Coordinates of C-alpha atoms in Angstrom, one line a residue:
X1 CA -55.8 -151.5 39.1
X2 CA -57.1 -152.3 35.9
X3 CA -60.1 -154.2 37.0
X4 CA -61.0 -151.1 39.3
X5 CA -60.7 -148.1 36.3
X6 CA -62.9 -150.5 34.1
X7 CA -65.7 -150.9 36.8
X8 CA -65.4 -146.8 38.1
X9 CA -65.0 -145.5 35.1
X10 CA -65.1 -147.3 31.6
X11 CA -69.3 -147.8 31.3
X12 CA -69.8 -144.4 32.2
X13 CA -67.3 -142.5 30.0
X14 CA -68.9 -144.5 27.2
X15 CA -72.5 -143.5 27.9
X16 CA -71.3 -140.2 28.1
X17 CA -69.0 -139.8 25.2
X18 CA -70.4 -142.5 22.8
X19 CA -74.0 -143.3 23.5
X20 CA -75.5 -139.7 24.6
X21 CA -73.8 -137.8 21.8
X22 CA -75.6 -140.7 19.6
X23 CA -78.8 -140.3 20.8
X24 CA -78.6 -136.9 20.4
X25 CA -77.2 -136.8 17.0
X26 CA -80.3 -138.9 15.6
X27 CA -83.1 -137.2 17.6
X28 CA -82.4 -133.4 16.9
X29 CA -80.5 -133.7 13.3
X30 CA -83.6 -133.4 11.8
X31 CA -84.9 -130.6 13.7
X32 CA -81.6 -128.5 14.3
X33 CA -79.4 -129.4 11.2
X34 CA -76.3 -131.4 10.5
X35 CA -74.3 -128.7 12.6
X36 CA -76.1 -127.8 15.5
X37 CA -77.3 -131.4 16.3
X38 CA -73.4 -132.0 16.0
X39 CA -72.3 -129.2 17.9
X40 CA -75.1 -130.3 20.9
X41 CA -73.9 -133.7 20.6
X42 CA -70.5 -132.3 21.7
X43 CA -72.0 -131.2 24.9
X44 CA -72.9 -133.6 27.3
X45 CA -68.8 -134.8 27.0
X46 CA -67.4 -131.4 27.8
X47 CA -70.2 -130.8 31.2
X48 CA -69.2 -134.3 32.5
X49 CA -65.1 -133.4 32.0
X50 CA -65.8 -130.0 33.5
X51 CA -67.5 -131.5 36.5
X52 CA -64.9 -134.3 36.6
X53 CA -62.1 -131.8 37.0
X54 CA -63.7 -130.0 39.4
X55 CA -65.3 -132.8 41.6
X56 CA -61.7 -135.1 41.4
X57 CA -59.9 -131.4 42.0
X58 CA -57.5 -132.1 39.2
X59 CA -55.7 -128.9 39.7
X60 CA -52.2 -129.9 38.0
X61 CA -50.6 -130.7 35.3
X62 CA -52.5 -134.1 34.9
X63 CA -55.6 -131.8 35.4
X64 CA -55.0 -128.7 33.6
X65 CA -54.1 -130.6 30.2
X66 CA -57.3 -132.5 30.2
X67 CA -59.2 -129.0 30.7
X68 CA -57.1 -127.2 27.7
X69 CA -57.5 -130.0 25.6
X70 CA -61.3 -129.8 26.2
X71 CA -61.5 -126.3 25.9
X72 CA -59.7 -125.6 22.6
X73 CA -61.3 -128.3 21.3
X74 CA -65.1 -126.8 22.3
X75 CA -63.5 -123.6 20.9
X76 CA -63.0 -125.1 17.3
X77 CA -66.4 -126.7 17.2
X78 CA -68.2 -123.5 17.9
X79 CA -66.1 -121.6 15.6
X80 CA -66.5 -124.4 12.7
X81 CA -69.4 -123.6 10.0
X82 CA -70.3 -126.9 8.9
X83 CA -70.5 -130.7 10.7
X84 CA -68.2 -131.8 7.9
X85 CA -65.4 -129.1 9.3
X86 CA -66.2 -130.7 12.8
X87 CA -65.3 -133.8 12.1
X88 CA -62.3 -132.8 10.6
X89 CA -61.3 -130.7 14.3
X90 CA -60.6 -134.0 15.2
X91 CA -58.2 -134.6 13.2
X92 CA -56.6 -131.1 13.4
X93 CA -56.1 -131.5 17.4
X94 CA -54.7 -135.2 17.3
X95 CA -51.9 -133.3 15.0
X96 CA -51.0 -130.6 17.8
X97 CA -51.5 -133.2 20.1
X98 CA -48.7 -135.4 18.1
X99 CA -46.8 -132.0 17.8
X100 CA -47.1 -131.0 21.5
X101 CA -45.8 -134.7 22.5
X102 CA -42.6 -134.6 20.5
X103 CA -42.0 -131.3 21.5
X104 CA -42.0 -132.3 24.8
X105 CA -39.8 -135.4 24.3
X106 CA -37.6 -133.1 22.2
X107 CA -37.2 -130.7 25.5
X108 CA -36.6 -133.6 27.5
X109 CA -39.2 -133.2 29.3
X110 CA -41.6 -136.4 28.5
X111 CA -45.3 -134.9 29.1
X112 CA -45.9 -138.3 30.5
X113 CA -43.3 -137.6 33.3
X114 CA -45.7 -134.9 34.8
X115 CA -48.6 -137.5 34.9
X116 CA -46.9 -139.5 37.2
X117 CA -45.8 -136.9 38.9
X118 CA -49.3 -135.5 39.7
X119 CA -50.1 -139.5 40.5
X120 CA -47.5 -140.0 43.0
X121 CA -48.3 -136.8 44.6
X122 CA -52.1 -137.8 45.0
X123 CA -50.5 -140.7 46.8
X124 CA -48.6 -138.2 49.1
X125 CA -45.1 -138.8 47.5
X126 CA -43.9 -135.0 47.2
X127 CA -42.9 -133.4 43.9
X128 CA -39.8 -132.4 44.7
X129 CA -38.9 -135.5 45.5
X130 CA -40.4 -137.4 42.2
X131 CA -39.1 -134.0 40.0
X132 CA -35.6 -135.4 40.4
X133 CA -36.1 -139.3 40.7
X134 CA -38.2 -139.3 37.4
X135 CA -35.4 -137.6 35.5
X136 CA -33.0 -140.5 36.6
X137 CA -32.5 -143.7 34.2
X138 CA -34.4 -146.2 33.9
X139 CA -37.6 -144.0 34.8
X140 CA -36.6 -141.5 32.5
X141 CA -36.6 -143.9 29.5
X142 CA -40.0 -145.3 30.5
X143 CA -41.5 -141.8 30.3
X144 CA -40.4 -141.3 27.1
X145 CA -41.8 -144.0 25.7
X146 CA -44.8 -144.2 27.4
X147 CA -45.1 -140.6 25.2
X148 CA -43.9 -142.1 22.4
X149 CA -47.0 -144.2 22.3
X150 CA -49.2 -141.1 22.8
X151 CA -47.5 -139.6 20.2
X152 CA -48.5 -142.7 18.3
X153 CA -52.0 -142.8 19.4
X154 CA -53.2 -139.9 18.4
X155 CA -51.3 -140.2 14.7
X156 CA -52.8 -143.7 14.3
X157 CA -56.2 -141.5 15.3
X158 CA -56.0 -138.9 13.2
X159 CA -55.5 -141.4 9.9
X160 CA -58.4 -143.5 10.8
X161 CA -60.5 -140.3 10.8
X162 CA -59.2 -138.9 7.6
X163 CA -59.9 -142.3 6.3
X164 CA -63.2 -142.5 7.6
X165 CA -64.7 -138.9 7.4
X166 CA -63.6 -139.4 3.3
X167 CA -65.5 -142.9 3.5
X168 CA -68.8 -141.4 5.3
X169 CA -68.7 -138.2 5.5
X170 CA -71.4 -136.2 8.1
X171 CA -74.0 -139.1 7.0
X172 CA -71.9 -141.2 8.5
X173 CA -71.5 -139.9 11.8
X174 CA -73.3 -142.7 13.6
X175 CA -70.5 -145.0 12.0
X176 CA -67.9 -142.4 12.6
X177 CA -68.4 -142.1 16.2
X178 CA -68.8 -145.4 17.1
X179 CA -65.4 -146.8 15.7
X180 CA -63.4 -143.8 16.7
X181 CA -64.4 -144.3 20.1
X182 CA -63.6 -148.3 20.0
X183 CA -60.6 -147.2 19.0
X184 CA -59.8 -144.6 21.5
X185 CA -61.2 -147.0 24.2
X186 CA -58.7 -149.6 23.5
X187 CA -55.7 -147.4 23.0
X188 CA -56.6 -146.2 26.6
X189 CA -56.6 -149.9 27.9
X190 CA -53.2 -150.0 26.6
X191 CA -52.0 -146.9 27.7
X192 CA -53.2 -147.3 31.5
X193 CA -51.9 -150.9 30.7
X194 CA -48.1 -149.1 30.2
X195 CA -48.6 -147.4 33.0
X196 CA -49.6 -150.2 35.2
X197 CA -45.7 -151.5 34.2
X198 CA -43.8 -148.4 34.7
X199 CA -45.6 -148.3 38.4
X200 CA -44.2 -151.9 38.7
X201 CA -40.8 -151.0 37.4
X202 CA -40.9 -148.0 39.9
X203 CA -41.7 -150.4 42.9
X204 CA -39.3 -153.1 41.9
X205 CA -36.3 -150.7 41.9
X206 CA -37.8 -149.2 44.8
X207 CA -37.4 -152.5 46.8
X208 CA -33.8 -153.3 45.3
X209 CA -32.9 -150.0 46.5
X210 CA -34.0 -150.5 49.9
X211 CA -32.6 -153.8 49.8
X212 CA -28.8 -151.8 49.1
X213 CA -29.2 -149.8 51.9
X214 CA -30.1 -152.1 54.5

């Protein structure tokens, strides 16, 4: 599983989100300003989620989180009046995204419970089924710490940029960019790595319990 996200997906999310926004960051700063070439740079990421969603018909949960993150996001970059207030947007929606995680682990209802729901169902497992298995011990407990470390993530995140927009600043962004997305990149690995266990957890009590009944 993890060999076939790396080869699908990995190279071109990084062209995408890390190598276009560069090259257009460096070619049009000097022509558009530190905001504009910023905002721009912004673009290319927010078409190739859009079409994603669309094309991979992400219409759940799963899908409609990805969207609203992308859109409120786009929302506070167009609204912000400076690059040096876009980089700090960033920052500002790791903290609602570390708020809305919590929340939902404080409503007991672990946002990455609904993930795997949507997941199971693209494999043709219905959600009213999963809806009342996932809420059962020992999946519950998985979910909520498999949240717990997107809680994490994205607190972890939002230091390194505070630390790093206060180090180099807009003239920085090249640096900025580039180490933020290492970052994100290898949190992900160890995200889909979590859930790679939690699927093998599900299928090993799966078994047992087949085992029972016959």
């Amino acid at each position: 599983m993890l060999k076939n996200i790396f080869n699908r997906r990995t190279l071109l999310d990084l062209v995408i989100y890390l190598i276009v926004p560069l090259l257009i960051w460096n070619t049009c700063r000097a022509l558009l300003g530190d905001y504009f070439a910023m905002l721009l740079s912004t673009v290319p990421g927010v078409i190739y989620t859009f079409f994603t969603f669309i094309k991979e018909k992400q219409f759940s949960v799963t899908g409609l989180f990805i969207l609203g993150t992308m859109v409120i996001g786009s929302i506070m970059d167009i609204y912000s009046k400076t690059a040096h207030q876009m980089l700090w947007n960033y920052v500002y929606l790791n903290i609602g995204l570390v708020t809305f995680w919590c929340l939902t682990m404080l409503a007991g209802r672990p946002m990455a419970m609904y993930f795997f729901i949507d997941y199971a169902f693209l494999h043709g497992v219905p959600k009213t089924h999963t809806r009342v298995l996932y809420r059962k011990m020992p999946y519950f407990r998985y979910f909520m710490l498999l949240t717990g470390f997107l809680a994490l993530r994205d607190l972890t995140d939002a230091f390194l940029r505070i630390f790093l927009i206060h180090h180099y600043d807009v003239e920085g962004f090249n640096k900025i960019k580039v180490i933020s997305q290492v970052y994100s990149t290898i949190t992900t690995f160890l995200f889909i790595y979590g859930i790679v266990l939690i699927i093998k957890k599900i299928q090993f009590y799966k078994n047992n319990s087949l085992k029972e009944v016959q």
